[in-house]
PDB file of C-alpha atoms in Angstrom:
ATOM      1  CA  MET A   1       1.792 -29.161 -22.286  1.00  0.00           C
ATOM      2  CA  LEU A   2       1.207 -31.217 -19.128  1.00  0.00           C
ATOM      3  CA  LEU A   3       2.366 -34.448 -20.718  1.00  0.00           C
ATOM      4  CA  ARG A   4       5.293 -32.877 -22.544  1.00  0.00           C
ATOM      5  CA  PHE A   5       6.853 -30.904 -19.690  1.00  0.00           C
ATOM      6  CA  ALA A   6       5.273 -31.607 -16.303  1.00  0.00           C
ATOM      7  CA  PHE A   7       7.186 -34.806 -15.600  1.00  0.00           C
ATOM      8  CA  SER A   8      10.025 -34.738 -18.119  1.00  0.00           C
ATOM      9  CA  GLN A   9      11.839 -31.430 -18.687  1.00  0.00           C
ATOM     10  CA  PRO A  10      12.108 -27.806 -17.563  1.00  0.00           C
ATOM     11  CA  VAL A  11      10.579 -25.043 -19.670  1.00  0.00           C
ATOM     12  CA  ILE A  12      10.692 -21.233 -19.649  1.00  0.00           C
ATOM     13  CA  LEU A  13       7.295 -19.549 -19.846  1.00  0.00           C
ATOM     14  CA  GLY A  14       6.944 -15.977 -21.041  1.00  0.00           C
ATOM     15  CA  GLY A  15       3.887 -13.759 -20.959  1.00  0.00           C
ATOM     16  CA  VAL A  16       1.771 -16.167 -18.903  1.00  0.00           C
ATOM     17  CA  THR A  17       1.235 -13.752 -15.986  1.00  0.00           C
ATOM     18  CA  ASP A  18       1.133 -10.003 -15.457  1.00  0.00           C
ATOM     19  CA  ASN A  19       2.805  -9.190 -12.150  1.00  0.00           C
ATOM     20  CA  SER A  20       3.383  -5.489 -12.795  1.00  0.00           C
ATOM     21  CA  ALA A  21       1.258  -4.575  -9.743  1.00  0.00           C
ATOM     22  CA  PHE A  22       3.204  -7.006  -7.546  1.00  0.00           C
ATOM     23  CA  ARG A  23       6.493  -5.712  -8.962  1.00  0.00           C
ATOM     24  CA  ALA A  24       5.543  -2.129  -8.049  1.00  0.00           C
ATOM     25  CA  LEU A  25       5.088  -3.244  -4.434  1.00  0.00           C
ATOM     26  CA  CYS A  26       8.512  -4.937  -4.374  1.00  0.00           C
ATOM     27  CA  SER A  27      10.690  -1.854  -4.740  1.00  0.00           C
ATOM     28  CA  ARG A  28      13.242  -1.374  -1.974  1.00  0.00           C
ATOM     29  CA  GLU A  29      11.384   1.678  -0.646  1.00  0.00           C
ATOM     30  CA  LYS A  30       7.948   0.032  -0.587  1.00  0.00           C
ATOM     31  CA  LEU A  31       9.203  -3.176   1.044  1.00  0.00           C
ATOM     32  CA  LEU A  32      11.128  -1.314   3.743  1.00  0.00           C
ATOM     33  CA  ALA A  33       8.136   0.902   4.483  1.00  0.00           C
ATOM     34  CA  ALA A  34       5.792  -2.077   4.797  1.00  0.00           C
ATOM     35  CA  PHE A  35       8.007  -4.713   6.417  1.00  0.00           C
ATOM     36  CA  GLY A  36      11.188  -3.014   7.698  1.00  0.00           C
ATOM     37  CA  PRO A  37      10.763  -3.780  11.444  1.00  0.00           C
ATOM     38  CA  LEU A  38       9.396  -7.300  10.935  1.00  0.00           C
ATOM     39  CA  PRO A  39      11.707 -10.267  11.561  1.00  0.00           C
ATOM     40  CA  VAL A  40      12.686 -12.458   8.624  1.00  0.00           C
ATOM     41  CA  ARG A  41      14.277 -15.884   8.789  1.00  0.00           C
ATOM     42  CA  LEU A  42      17.458 -16.322   6.776  1.00  0.00           C
ATOM     43  CA  SER A  43      18.908 -19.658   5.691  1.00  0.00           C
ATOM     44  CA  THR A  44      22.495 -20.550   4.976  1.00  0.00           C
ATOM     45  CA  ALA A  45      23.290 -21.126   1.305  1.00  0.00           C
ATOM     46  CA  ASN A  46      24.489 -24.710   1.523  1.00  0.00           C
ATOM     47  CA  THR A  47      22.930 -27.946   0.365  1.00  0.00           C
ATOM     48  CA  TYR A  48      22.361 -30.401   3.192  1.00  0.00           C
ATOM     49  CA  SER A  49      22.403 -28.607   6.567  1.00  0.00           C
ATOM     50  CA  TYR A  50      20.638 -25.311   7.001  1.00  0.00           C
ATOM     51  CA  ARG A  51      21.291 -22.840   9.784  1.00  0.00           C
ATOM     52  CA  LYS A  52      18.498 -20.336  10.420  1.00  0.00           C
ATOM     53  CA  VAL A  53      19.037 -16.766  11.605  1.00  0.00           C
ATOM     54  CA  ASP A  54      16.272 -14.266  12.442  1.00  0.00           C
ATOM     55  CA  VAL A  55      16.921 -10.555  11.815  1.00  0.00           C
ATOM     56  CA  PRO A  56      14.715  -7.521  11.145  1.00  0.00           C
ATOM     57  CA  PHE A  57      13.991  -7.183   7.438  1.00  0.00           C
ATOM     58  CA  GLN A  58      15.532  -3.710   7.404  1.00  0.00           C
ATOM     59  CA  GLU A  59      18.800  -5.081   8.817  1.00  0.00           C
ATOM     60  CA  TYR A  60      18.906  -7.731   6.108  1.00  0.00           C
ATOM     61  CA  VAL A  61      18.380  -5.156   3.337  1.00  0.00           C
ATOM     62  CA  GLU A  62      20.797  -2.547   4.696  1.00  0.00           C
ATOM     63  CA  ARG A  63      23.569  -4.757   6.078  1.00  0.00           C
ATOM     64  CA  LEU A  64      23.425  -8.269   4.642  1.00  0.00           C
ATOM     65  CA  LEU A  65      22.095  -7.762   1.105  1.00  0.00           C
ATOM     66  CA  GLN A  66      25.577  -7.608  -0.408  1.00  0.00           C
ATOM     67  CA  PRO A  67      27.335  -9.161  -3.419  1.00  0.00           C
ATOM     68  CA  GLN A  68      28.516 -12.698  -2.738  1.00  0.00           C
ATOM     69  CA  ASP A  69      32.075 -13.067  -1.471  1.00  0.00           C
ATOM     70  CA  PRO A  70      33.558 -15.893  -3.619  1.00  0.00           C
ATOM     71  CA  ALA A  71      35.728 -17.044  -0.705  1.00  0.00           C
ATOM     72  CA  ARG A  72      32.846 -17.357   1.772  1.00  0.00           C
ATOM     73  CA  LEU A  73      31.453 -20.823   2.437  1.00  0.00           C
ATOM     74  CA  GLY A  74      27.773 -21.588   1.968  1.00  0.00           C
ATOM     75  CA  SER A  75      27.386 -22.210   5.704  1.00  0.00           C
ATOM     76  CA  ASP A  76      28.530 -18.611   6.332  1.00  0.00           C
ATOM     77  CA  THR A  77      26.332 -17.039   3.640  1.00  0.00           C
ATOM     78  CA  LEU A  78      22.862 -15.905   4.717  1.00  0.00           C
ATOM     79  CA  TYR A  79      20.051 -15.946   2.159  1.00  0.00           C
ATOM     80  CA  PHE A  80      16.461 -14.691   2.398  1.00  0.00           C
ATOM     81  CA  PHE A  81      14.211 -17.179   0.656  1.00  0.00           C
ATOM     82  CA  GLY A  82      11.267 -19.305   1.612  1.00  0.00           C
ATOM     83  CA  ASP A  83      10.833 -18.804   5.348  1.00  0.00           C
ATOM     84  CA  ASN A  84       8.173 -16.117   5.080  1.00  0.00           C
ATOM     85  CA  ASN A  85       5.384 -15.673   7.598  1.00  0.00           C
ATOM     86  CA  PHE A  86       2.352 -15.775   5.326  1.00  0.00           C
ATOM     87  CA  THR A  87       0.231 -13.886   7.855  1.00  0.00           C
ATOM     88  CA  GLU A  88       2.651 -10.955   8.053  1.00  0.00           C
ATOM     89  CA  TRP A  89       3.551 -10.976   4.331  1.00  0.00           C
ATOM     90  CA  GLY A  90       0.052 -11.890   3.133  1.00  0.00           C
ATOM     91  CA  SER A  91      -0.767  -8.300   2.188  1.00  0.00           C
ATOM     92  CA  LEU A  92       2.044  -8.506  -0.374  1.00  0.00           C
ATOM     93  CA  PHE A  93       1.542 -12.084  -1.551  1.00  0.00           C
ATOM     94  CA  GLN A  94      -2.140 -11.542  -2.314  1.00  0.00           C
ATOM     95  CA  HIS A  95      -1.068  -9.332  -5.224  1.00  0.00           C
ATOM     96  CA  TYR A  96       1.081 -12.073  -6.806  1.00  0.00           C
ATOM     97  CA  VAL A  97      -0.403 -13.765  -9.881  1.00  0.00           C
ATOM     98  CA  PRO A  98       0.923 -17.364 -10.055  1.00  0.00           C
ATOM     99  CA  PRO A  99       1.419 -19.241 -13.329  1.00  0.00           C
ATOM    100  CA  PRO A 100      -1.936 -20.598 -14.592  1.00  0.00           C
ATOM    101  CA  PHE A 101      -0.754 -24.215 -14.725  1.00  0.00           C
ATOM    102  CA  ARG A 102      -1.217 -27.007 -12.227  1.00  0.00           C
ATOM    103  CA  ILE A 103      -0.309 -30.642 -11.833  1.00  0.00           C
ATOM    104  CA  PRO A 104      -3.352 -32.672 -10.765  1.00  0.00           C
ATOM    105  CA  GLY A 105      -3.276 -33.578  -7.089  1.00  0.00           C
ATOM    106  CA  THR A 106      -0.930 -30.751  -6.053  1.00  0.00           C
ATOM    107  CA  SER A 107      -1.479 -27.412  -4.340  1.00  0.00           C
ATOM    108  CA  PRO A 108       0.781 -24.329  -4.540  1.00  0.00           C
ATOM    109  CA  ALA A 109       2.945 -22.860  -1.777  1.00  0.00           C
ATOM    110  CA  TYR A 110       4.793 -19.568  -2.208  1.00  0.00           C
ATOM    111  CA  SER A 111       8.414 -18.816  -1.374  1.00  0.00           C
ATOM    112  CA  PHE A 112       9.541 -15.194  -1.706  1.00  0.00           C
ATOM    113  CA  GLY A 113      13.174 -14.181  -1.879  1.00  0.00           C
ATOM    114  CA  ILE A 114      15.532 -11.226  -2.116  1.00  0.00           C
ATOM    115  CA  ALA A 115      19.250 -11.736  -2.649  1.00  0.00           C
ATOM    116  CA  GLY A 116      22.425  -9.922  -3.666  1.00  0.00           C
ATOM    117  CA  SER A 117      24.392 -10.283  -6.872  1.00  0.00           C
ATOM    118  CA  GLY A 118      26.511 -13.425  -7.052  1.00  0.00           C
ATOM    119  CA  SER A 119      24.428 -15.152  -4.388  1.00  0.00           C
ATOM    120  CA  GLY A 120      22.387 -18.277  -4.958  1.00  0.00           C
ATOM    121  CA  VAL A 121      21.497 -21.728  -3.755  1.00  0.00           C
ATOM    122  CA  PRO A 122      23.842 -24.629  -4.578  1.00  0.00           C
ATOM    123  CA  PHE A 123      22.656 -27.891  -6.133  1.00  0.00           C
ATOM    124  CA  HIS A 124      19.666 -29.552  -4.478  1.00  0.00           C
ATOM    125  CA  TRP A 125      16.360 -31.123  -5.511  1.00  0.00           C
ATOM    126  CA  HIS A 126      12.764 -31.252  -4.329  1.00  0.00           C
ATOM    127  CA  GLY A 127       9.277 -31.443  -5.815  1.00  0.00           C
ATOM    128  CA  PRO A 128       8.110 -29.592  -8.935  1.00  0.00           C
ATOM    129  CA  GLY A 129       7.451 -25.884  -9.120  1.00  0.00           C
ATOM    130  CA  PHE A 130       7.758 -22.538 -10.836  1.00  0.00           C
ATOM    131  CA  SER A 131      10.187 -19.684 -10.262  1.00  0.00           C
ATOM    132  CA  GLU A 132       9.560 -16.124 -11.452  1.00  0.00           C
ATOM    133  CA  VAL A 133      12.008 -13.223 -11.398  1.00  0.00           C
ATOM    134  CA  ILE A 134      10.454  -9.927 -10.284  1.00  0.00           C
ATOM    135  CA  PHE A 135      13.618  -7.766 -10.322  1.00  0.00           C
ATOM    136  CA  GLY A 136      17.100  -8.605 -11.592  1.00  0.00           C
ATOM    137  CA  ARG A 137      18.320 -11.683 -13.464  1.00  0.00           C
ATOM    138  CA  LYS A 138      18.754 -15.224 -12.201  1.00  0.00           C
ATOM    139  CA  ARG A 139      20.892 -17.904 -13.855  1.00  0.00           C
ATOM    140  CA  TRP A 140      19.837 -21.529 -13.448  1.00  0.00           C
ATOM    141  CA  PHE A 141      21.799 -24.775 -13.799  1.00  0.00           C
ATOM    142  CA  LEU A 142      19.764 -28.002 -14.025  1.00  0.00           C
ATOM    143  CA  TYR A 143      20.406 -31.743 -14.229  1.00  0.00           C
ATOM    144  CA  PRO A 144      17.814 -34.517 -14.618  1.00  0.00           C
ATOM    145  CA  PRO A 145      17.295 -36.822 -11.616  1.00  0.00           C
ATOM    146  CA  ASP A 146      19.565 -39.540 -12.977  1.00  0.00           C
ATOM    147  CA  LYS A 147      22.576 -37.192 -13.371  1.00  0.00           C
ATOM    148  CA  ILE A 148      24.120 -36.212 -10.045  1.00  0.00           C
ATOM    149  CA  PRO A 149      26.109 -32.972 -10.415  1.00  0.00           C
ATOM    150  CA  HIS A 150      29.695 -32.539  -9.255  1.00  0.00           C
ATOM    151  CA  PHE A 151      29.622 -30.105  -6.344  1.00  0.00           C
ATOM    152  CA  HIS A 152      30.651 -29.644  -2.728  1.00  0.00           C
ATOM    153  CA  PRO A 153      27.605 -29.164  -0.464  1.00  0.00           C
ATOM    154  CA  ASN A 154      29.211 -26.250   1.393  1.00  0.00           C
ATOM    155  CA  GLU A 155      30.423 -24.430  -1.713  1.00  0.00           C
ATOM    156  CA  THR A 156      28.398 -21.503  -3.005  1.00  0.00           C
ATOM    157  CA  THR A 157      27.090 -21.512  -6.553  1.00  0.00           C
ATOM    158  CA  LEU A 158      29.518 -18.701  -7.414  1.00  0.00           C
ATOM    159  CA  ALA A 159      32.504 -20.735  -6.196  1.00  0.00           C
ATOM    160  CA  TRP A 160      31.230 -23.802  -8.108  1.00  0.00           C
ATOM    161  CA  LEU A 161      30.893 -21.686 -11.256  1.00  0.00           C
ATOM    162  CA  GLN A 162      34.433 -20.377 -10.884  1.00  0.00           C
ATOM    163  CA  HIS A 163      36.184 -23.604  -9.909  1.00  0.00           C
ATOM    164  CA  THR A 164      34.198 -26.673 -11.037  1.00  0.00           C
ATOM    165  CA  TYR A 165      32.152 -25.543 -14.011  1.00  0.00           C
ATOM    166  CA  PRO A 166      35.150 -24.752 -16.283  1.00  0.00           C
ATOM    167  CA  THR A 167      36.540 -28.277 -15.765  1.00  0.00           C
ATOM    168  CA  LEU A 168      33.364 -30.091 -16.845  1.00  0.00           C
ATOM    169  CA  PRO A 169      33.450 -31.873 -20.210  1.00  0.00           C
ATOM    170  CA  SER A 170      30.701 -30.689 -22.551  1.00  0.00           C
ATOM    171  CA  GLY A 171      28.703 -33.890 -21.978  1.00  0.00           C
ATOM    172  CA  GLN A 172      28.667 -33.293 -18.213  1.00  0.00           C
ATOM    173  CA  ARG A 173      27.539 -29.665 -18.278  1.00  0.00           C
ATOM    174  CA  PRO A 174      24.068 -28.805 -16.987  1.00  0.00           C
ATOM    175  CA  LEU A 175      21.144 -27.338 -18.820  1.00  0.00           C
ATOM    176  CA  GLU A 176      21.306 -23.572 -18.353  1.00  0.00           C
ATOM    177  CA  CYS A 177      19.111 -20.530 -18.666  1.00  0.00           C
ATOM    178  CA  THR A 178      18.931 -16.952 -17.434  1.00  0.00           C
ATOM    179  CA  LEU A 179      15.570 -15.651 -16.257  1.00  0.00           C
ATOM    180  CA  ARG A 180      14.683 -11.989 -16.633  1.00  0.00           C
ATOM    181  CA  PRO A 181      11.804 -10.081 -15.014  1.00  0.00           C
ATOM    182  CA  GLY A 182       8.444 -11.540 -15.986  1.00  0.00           C
ATOM    183  CA  GLU A 183       9.865 -14.890 -17.099  1.00  0.00           C
ATOM    184  CA  VAL A 184       8.901 -18.083 -15.299  1.00  0.00           C
ATOM    185  CA  LEU A 185      10.866 -21.335 -15.142  1.00  0.00           C
ATOM    186  CA  TYR A 186       9.033 -24.606 -14.555  1.00  0.00           C
ATOM    187  CA  PHE A 187      11.189 -27.402 -13.093  1.00  0.00           C
ATOM    188  CA  PRO A 188       9.927 -30.998 -12.779  1.00  0.00           C
ATOM    189  CA  ASP A 189      10.071 -33.228  -9.722  1.00  0.00           C
ATOM    190  CA  ARG A 190      13.516 -34.236  -8.439  1.00  0.00           C
ATOM    191  CA  TRP A 191      15.515 -32.272 -10.977  1.00  0.00           C
ATOM    192  CA  TRP A 192      18.825 -31.073  -9.505  1.00  0.00           C
ATOM    193  CA  HIS A 193      19.193 -27.307  -9.751  1.00  0.00           C
ATOM    194  CA  ALA A 194      21.437 -24.477  -8.578  1.00  0.00           C
ATOM    195  CA  THR A 195      20.779 -20.753  -8.912  1.00  0.00           C
ATOM    196  CA  LEU A 196      22.950 -17.659  -9.274  1.00  0.00           C
ATOM    197  CA  ASN A 197      21.554 -14.143  -8.958  1.00  0.00           C
ATOM    198  CA  LEU A 198      23.330 -12.015 -11.557  1.00  0.00           C
ATOM    199  CA  ASP A 199      21.980  -8.813  -9.992  1.00  0.00           C
ATOM    200  CA  THR A 200      20.354  -7.905  -6.710  1.00  0.00           C
ATOM    201  CA  SER A 201      17.174  -9.882  -7.324  1.00  0.00           C
ATOM    202  CA  VAL A 202      13.618 -10.275  -6.104  1.00  0.00           C
ATOM    203  CA  PHE A 203      11.917 -13.556  -6.995  1.00  0.00           C
ATOM    204  CA  MET A 204       8.949 -15.769  -6.188  1.00  0.00           C
ATOM    205  CA  SER A 205       8.763 -19.544  -6.382  1.00  0.00           C
ATOM    206  CA  THR A 206       5.552 -21.539  -6.429  1.00  0.00           C
ATOM    207  CA  PHE A 207       6.154 -25.067  -5.144  1.00  0.00           C
ATOM    208  CA  LEU A 208       3.637 -27.734  -6.118  1.00  0.00           C
ATOM    209  CA  GLY A 209       3.228 -30.209  -3.297  1.00  0.00           C
TER     210      GLY A 209
END
């Protein structure tokens, strides 16, 4: 498994973890009760320059957790993913069961996210990791490191899907998959990827650094 996938290609893993207890804690009601007044740091949904905005978690859920506007630029779209205070959110994260696979010499770091339907992160790359959907469905688009995707860094994934994706010849289309609750995607180092939340989604990534 390590030799076949860890450095060469993405793979979807099913049934490798049981996060039913974590999922029960991630309902809207439970999260608002536990973390509503706490500040969360939002990032803009663009590729190369990130603006950070701090708001109370309850404000994000009640005001900003909306379906993606296709006409809105990535720099104007706020996204809750990754910038979590582990001390404040540790009571939740301790219930998460990560995938039971490791790459020698790496250690895991968690990034928790909640996002509205049609939202997502445009194409970018970083080190290897796993992504698990807790609620909702998430569509992924992936290219190997030697294939740079056609995209505008300030265009949302939804706009790219509507405008650029249909024009791509079959040989230039990305690998694709849709993750459902309980499924985990492993992505290798430096693979380009973009995500699109098909529903209001809760998800956890485990980055191996």
